[in-house]
């Protein structure tokens, strides 16, 4: 039997990269899946790629007030939720001197505040058992230049795996982190670098990875399927690193 048969799953930021591949794998395992994103055209392309059963919802993870609206949409659609993958992230990397209040707040809102209030608003919908997966990053564990706000916001998000598991495990809700290492997604293209600079950055990033190559979205999605499924029922309040050895070697 498929591993997620009959489960209802919401993935934030599912029109590209890790979120899109996770939606594909969740559906292949029998889940009913909704994804969010900010761009209607990108969501339409995702639906074309994954099929008409995929539900797409416009929602900005960094808009705190908008999280109640997203939870309402899920309530209207399904009236319940078995799996939440907090995947949408602001990946801005800047030297300390270049941050301003707007870029700082946007990153914190998208990576921490929005997800926190989304979980709060979805609370009445979670089934027993259910699984919340928080997309962190291996950057939380290393001192990568320019990652100050990104790594801090992901560290805050990952801390919710412990505290919210402590608070919610009695209701059958498990919360765990899933931290990718450098992964080959369209995220790098979105930095808008000239081709030569992008190639140089890619080379620098690959050199960071003891495994010698970037991960694929499928590598991360396999772990998300495990964390979403009841196979991981004894994993509670922890973090799964899928990072080619970056944090530990
Ligand atoms: N790629 C890596 O090397 C890597 C490493 C460690 C951790 N991660 C984490 O993995 C997650 C996914 O990254 P990715 O590499 O798959 O990126 P990606 O290919 O750029 O995909 C990001 C997805 O999230 C959506 N998104 C971005 N900001 C959003 C917002 N404010 N509200 C709603 N949706 C939003 C994007 O759609 P729209 O832009 O159209 O809204 C897109 O669907 C992120 O949390 C990132 O921090 C990635």
Short mmCIF file of C-alpha atoms and ligand atoms in Angstrom, two decimals:
data_model
loop_
_atom_site.label_atom_id
_atom_site.label_comp_id
_atom_site.label_asym_id
_atom_site.label_seq_id
_atom_site.Cartn_x
_atom_site.Cartn_y
_atom_site.Cartn_z
CA UNK A 1 0.00 0.00 0.00
CA UNK A 2 1.19 3.55 -0.71
CA UNK A 3 2.71 5.23 2.34
CA UNK A 4 0.46 8.29 2.50
CA UNK A 5 -2.85 6.87 1.32
CA UNK A 6 -5.79 9.02 2.36
CA UNK A 7 -3.69 11.71 4.00
CA UNK A 8 -4.29 15.41 3.33
CA UNK A 9 -1.09 17.43 2.93
CA UNK A 10 -0.33 21.13 2.67
CA UNK A 11 3.07 22.23 1.34
CA UNK A 12 4.01 25.90 1.49
CA UNK A 13 6.07 27.06 -1.48
CA UNK A 14 5.33 24.13 -3.73
CA UNK A 15 5.62 25.54 -7.23
CA UNK A 16 9.36 24.91 -7.57
CA UNK A 17 12.37 22.98 -6.29
CA UNK A 18 12.05 20.92 -3.11
CA UNK A 19 8.37 21.77 -2.55
CA UNK A 20 7.33 20.76 -6.07
CA UNK A 21 9.22 17.45 -5.94
CA UNK A 22 7.79 16.73 -2.48
CA UNK A 23 4.28 17.37 -3.82
CA UNK A 24 5.01 14.92 -6.63
CA UNK A 25 6.23 12.22 -4.20
CA UNK A 26 3.40 12.81 -1.70
CA UNK A 27 0.86 12.36 -4.52
CA UNK A 28 2.63 9.24 -5.78
CA UNK A 29 2.31 7.85 -2.23
CA UNK A 30 -1.45 8.43 -2.23
CA UNK A 31 -1.78 11.80 -0.49
CA UNK A 32 -4.18 14.56 -1.48
CA UNK A 33 -1.96 17.63 -1.83
CA UNK A 34 -2.30 21.41 -1.81
CA UNK A 35 0.64 23.73 -2.47
CA UNK A 36 1.05 27.46 -1.98
CA UNK A 37 3.05 30.11 -3.79
CA UNK A 38 2.94 33.81 -4.57
CA UNK A 39 2.88 33.55 -8.35
CA UNK A 40 -0.26 32.39 -10.17
CA UNK A 41 1.62 31.42 -13.35
CA UNK A 42 4.16 29.31 -11.41
CA UNK A 43 1.31 27.53 -9.60
CA UNK A 44 -0.42 26.88 -12.93
CA UNK A 45 2.79 25.33 -14.30
CA UNK A 46 3.01 23.10 -11.22
CA UNK A 47 -0.56 21.93 -11.79
CA UNK A 48 0.24 21.19 -15.41
CA UNK A 49 3.27 19.14 -14.32
CA UNK A 50 1.60 17.20 -11.49
CA UNK A 51 -1.96 16.90 -12.76
CA UNK A 52 -5.41 18.31 -12.12
CA UNK A 53 -5.67 16.69 -8.66
CA UNK A 54 -3.05 19.09 -7.30
CA UNK A 55 -4.67 21.97 -5.43
CA UNK A 56 -2.93 25.32 -5.75
CA UNK A 57 -3.45 28.26 -3.40
CA UNK A 58 -2.05 31.77 -3.67
CA UNK A 59 -0.52 32.69 -0.34
CA UNK A 60 2.54 34.63 0.84
CA UNK A 61 4.27 32.82 3.71
CA UNK A 62 5.65 36.15 4.94
CA UNK A 63 2.23 37.78 5.31
CA UNK A 64 1.33 37.08 8.92
CA UNK A 65 -2.30 38.21 8.66
CA UNK A 66 -2.72 36.05 5.53
CA UNK A 67 -2.07 32.80 7.41
CA UNK A 68 -5.59 32.74 8.87
CA UNK A 69 -6.97 32.98 5.34
CA UNK A 70 -4.85 30.01 4.22
CA UNK A 71 -6.03 27.95 7.21
CA UNK A 72 -9.64 28.87 6.35
CA UNK A 73 -9.09 27.69 2.78
CA UNK A 74 -7.84 24.31 4.06
CA UNK A 75 -10.82 24.08 6.42
CA UNK A 76 -13.21 24.72 3.53
CA UNK A 77 -11.42 22.24 1.26
CA UNK A 78 -10.91 19.29 3.59
CA UNK A 79 -11.94 20.22 7.16
CA UNK A 80 -8.78 18.43 8.37
CA UNK A 81 -5.03 18.20 7.83
CA UNK A 82 -2.65 15.24 8.30
CA UNK A 83 0.62 16.68 6.98
CA UNK A 84 2.03 20.21 6.92
CA UNK A 85 5.37 20.85 5.21
CA UNK A 86 6.61 24.36 5.98
CA UNK A 87 8.87 24.68 2.96
CA UNK A 88 8.59 28.23 1.58
CA UNK A 89 11.67 30.18 2.54
CA UNK A 90 13.39 33.52 2.03
CA UNK A 91 16.96 32.62 1.02
CA UNK A 92 18.43 36.14 0.98
CA UNK A 93 22.16 36.09 1.78
CA UNK A 94 23.92 39.43 2.39
CA UNK A 95 27.00 40.75 4.18
CA UNK A 96 26.13 42.17 7.60
CA UNK A 97 26.57 45.75 6.39
CA UNK A 98 23.99 45.37 3.62
CA UNK A 99 20.95 44.30 5.67
CA UNK A 100 18.24 46.88 6.30
CA UNK A 101 15.04 46.70 8.33
CA UNK A 102 12.92 45.76 5.32
CA UNK A 103 15.10 42.87 4.08
CA UNK A 104 15.60 41.65 7.66
CA UNK A 105 11.88 41.72 8.49
CA UNK A 106 10.91 40.04 5.21
CA UNK A 107 13.27 37.12 5.91
CA UNK A 108 12.13 36.73 9.52
CA UNK A 109 8.45 36.94 8.57
CA UNK A 110 8.77 34.36 5.79
CA UNK A 111 11.01 31.88 7.60
CA UNK A 112 9.60 32.13 11.11
CA UNK A 113 6.67 34.44 11.95
CA UNK A 114 4.40 33.43 9.07
CA UNK A 115 4.98 29.68 9.68
CA UNK A 116 4.42 30.11 13.43
CA UNK A 117 1.02 31.71 12.91
CA UNK A 118 0.10 29.28 10.15
CA UNK A 119 0.62 26.36 12.54
CA UNK A 120 -1.44 28.22 15.17
CA UNK A 121 -4.33 28.83 12.76
CA UNK A 122 -4.26 25.24 11.47
CA UNK A 123 -4.24 23.75 14.98
CA UNK A 124 -7.96 22.83 15.10
CA UNK A 125 -7.61 20.93 11.82
CA UNK A 126 -4.75 18.57 12.65
CA UNK A 127 -5.76 14.92 12.87
CA UNK A 128 -4.42 12.27 15.24
CA UNK A 129 -1.80 11.30 14.15
CA UNK A 130 -0.42 14.17 12.13
CA UNK A 131 3.03 15.35 11.11
CA UNK A 132 4.44 18.86 10.79
CA UNK A 133 7.75 19.13 8.93
CA UNK A 134 9.79 22.32 9.20
CA UNK A 135 12.29 22.98 6.43
CA UNK A 136 15.45 24.21 8.10
CA UNK A 137 18.92 24.28 6.60
CA UNK A 138 22.35 22.88 7.28
CA UNK A 139 23.39 26.57 7.47
CA UNK A 140 22.07 26.57 11.03
CA UNK A 141 25.05 24.42 12.02
CA UNK A 142 27.92 26.14 10.22
CA UNK A 143 29.30 29.67 10.03
CA UNK A 144 28.65 30.43 6.38
CA UNK A 145 29.41 34.08 5.52
CA UNK A 146 26.36 36.18 4.53
CA UNK A 147 23.92 33.71 6.04
CA UNK A 148 23.37 35.58 9.35
CA UNK A 149 19.65 36.34 9.12
CA UNK A 150 18.83 33.25 7.05
CA UNK A 151 20.52 30.87 9.50
CA UNK A 152 19.08 32.64 12.56
CA UNK A 153 15.53 32.54 11.17
CA UNK A 154 15.89 28.84 10.28
CA UNK A 155 17.30 28.13 13.76
CA UNK A 156 14.21 29.79 15.25
CA UNK A 157 11.96 27.71 13.01
CA UNK A 158 13.77 24.49 13.90
CA UNK A 159 13.43 25.22 17.61
CA UNK A 160 9.66 24.85 17.14
CA UNK A 161 10.21 21.15 16.41
CA UNK A 162 11.10 20.71 20.08
CA UNK A 163 8.81 23.19 21.77
CA UNK A 164 5.69 22.51 19.72
CA UNK A 165 6.24 18.75 19.89
CA UNK A 166 6.39 19.17 23.65
CA UNK A 167 3.14 21.10 23.56
CA UNK A 168 1.24 19.07 20.97
CA UNK A 169 2.39 15.44 21.21
CA UNK A 170 -0.52 14.71 23.53
CA UNK A 171 -2.81 15.55 20.61
CA UNK A 172 -0.91 13.15 18.35
CA UNK A 173 0.92 15.93 16.49
CA UNK A 174 4.60 15.35 15.79
CA UNK A 175 6.84 18.24 14.73
CA UNK A 176 10.26 17.61 13.18
CA UNK A 177 12.83 19.58 11.23
CA UNK A 178 14.16 18.58 7.83
CA UNK A 179 17.39 20.40 6.99
CA UNK A 180 18.71 20.23 3.44
CA UNK A 181 22.27 20.89 2.48
CA UNK A 182 23.11 22.58 -0.82
CA UNK A 183 20.44 21.29 -3.21
CA UNK A 184 20.13 21.75 -6.95
CA UNK A 185 16.90 23.78 -7.28
CA UNK A 186 15.90 26.86 -9.27
CA UNK A 187 16.64 28.98 -6.14
CA UNK A 188 20.13 29.87 -7.35
CA UNK A 189 18.85 31.15 -10.71
CA UNK A 190 16.54 33.51 -8.81
CA UNK A 191 19.56 35.41 -7.46
CA UNK A 192 19.77 36.95 -10.95
CA UNK A 193 23.56 36.61 -11.20
CA UNK A 194 25.37 36.80 -14.54
CA UNK A 195 26.08 33.27 -15.86
CA UNK A 196 29.80 33.41 -14.99
CA UNK A 197 29.16 34.50 -11.39
CA UNK A 198 26.47 31.87 -11.00
CA UNK A 199 28.87 29.14 -12.19
CA UNK A 200 31.54 30.38 -9.76
CA UNK A 201 29.05 30.41 -6.87
CA UNK A 202 27.90 26.92 -7.77
CA UNK A 203 31.52 25.69 -7.74
CA UNK A 204 32.11 27.29 -4.32
CA UNK A 205 28.96 25.66 -2.95
CA UNK A 206 29.83 22.20 -4.32
CA UNK A 207 33.26 22.51 -2.64
CA UNK A 208 31.45 22.87 0.70
CA UNK A 209 29.88 19.43 0.37
CA UNK A 210 31.93 16.43 1.57
CA UNK A 211 29.78 14.16 -0.64
CA UNK A 212 31.19 16.10 -3.63
CA UNK A 213 27.95 17.12 -5.30
CA UNK A 214 24.74 19.01 -4.73
CA UNK A 215 21.72 17.15 -3.42
CA UNK A 216 18.68 16.78 -5.63
CA UNK A 217 15.14 17.84 -4.71
CA UNK A 218 14.32 14.11 -4.77
CA UNK A 219 16.87 13.45 -1.99
CA UNK A 220 15.05 15.89 0.27
CA UNK A 221 11.57 14.79 -0.80
CA UNK A 222 12.34 11.14 0.08
CA UNK A 223 13.08 12.30 3.64
CA UNK A 224 9.90 14.41 3.68
CA UNK A 225 7.82 11.36 2.69
CA UNK A 226 9.35 9.39 5.58
CA UNK A 227 8.71 12.19 8.08
CA UNK A 228 5.17 12.65 6.77
CA UNK A 229 4.32 8.97 6.97
CA UNK A 230 3.50 6.91 10.05
CA UNK A 231 6.78 5.01 9.48
CA UNK A 232 8.43 7.87 11.41
CA UNK A 233 5.89 7.80 14.23
CA UNK A 234 8.67 7.52 16.85
CA UNK A 235 10.55 10.58 15.54
CA UNK A 236 9.42 13.50 17.67
CA UNK A 237 10.91 16.97 18.12
CA UNK A 238 14.12 16.34 16.24
CA UNK A 239 15.93 17.34 13.04
CA UNK A 240 16.81 15.21 10.05
CA UNK A 241 19.88 16.49 8.18
CA UNK A 242 20.05 15.60 4.49
CA UNK A 243 23.14 17.58 3.63
CA UNK A 244 25.88 15.45 2.05
CA UNK A 245 27.88 15.69 5.28
CA UNK A 246 28.17 19.50 5.42
CA UNK A 247 27.30 19.89 9.09
CA UNK A 248 29.08 16.86 10.53
CA UNK A 249 32.22 15.99 8.55
N1 LIG B 1 18.20 24.79 -2.35
C1 LIG B 1 19.03 24.69 -1.33
O1 LIG B 1 20.24 24.56 -1.48
C2 LIG B 1 18.48 24.73 0.08
C3 LIG B 1 19.35 24.43 1.15
C4 LIG B 1 18.86 24.45 2.44
C5 LIG B 1 17.54 24.79 2.68
N2 LIG B 1 16.72 25.09 1.63
C6 LIG B 1 15.35 25.46 1.94
O2 LIG B 1 14.47 24.71 1.13
C7 LIG B 1 13.25 25.42 0.94
C8 LIG B 1 12.86 25.37 -0.54
O3 LIG B 1 13.91 25.94 -1.29
P1 LIG B 1 14.16 25.61 -2.83
O4 LIG B 1 15.62 25.57 -3.03
O5 LIG B 1 13.31 24.48 -3.27
O6 LIG B 1 13.66 26.98 -3.50
P2 LIG B 1 12.91 27.29 -4.88
O7 LIG B 1 13.23 26.29 -5.93
O8 LIG B 1 13.22 28.73 -5.14
O9 LIG B 1 11.37 27.14 -4.48
C9 LIG B 1 10.82 27.95 -3.50
C10 LIG B 1 9.32 27.77 -3.54
O10 LIG B 1 8.75 28.54 -2.47
C11 LIG B 1 7.89 29.54 -3.00
N3 LIG B 1 8.02 30.73 -2.16
C12 LIG B 1 9.11 31.50 -1.95
N4 LIG B 1 8.81 32.50 -1.10
C13 LIG B 1 7.50 32.34 -0.76
C14 LIG B 1 6.60 33.04 0.07
N5 LIG B 1 6.98 34.14 0.74
N6 LIG B 1 5.33 32.60 0.19
C15 LIG B 1 4.92 31.50 -0.48
N7 LIG B 1 5.72 30.79 -1.29
C16 LIG B 1 7.00 31.22 -1.44
C17 LIG B 1 8.35 29.75 -4.43
O11 LIG B 1 7.30 30.24 -5.26
P3 LIG B 1 7.06 31.82 -5.51
O12 LIG B 1 8.42 32.46 -5.47
O13 LIG B 1 6.40 31.86 -6.85
O14 LIG B 1 6.16 32.28 -4.40
C18 LIG B 1 8.69 28.32 -4.80
O15 LIG B 1 7.52 27.56 -5.06
C19 LIG B 1 13.49 26.82 1.50
O16 LIG B 1 12.91 26.92 2.78
C20 LIG B 1 15.01 26.91 1.60
O17 LIG B 1 15.43 27.78 2.63
C21 LIG B 1 17.16 25.08 0.35
#
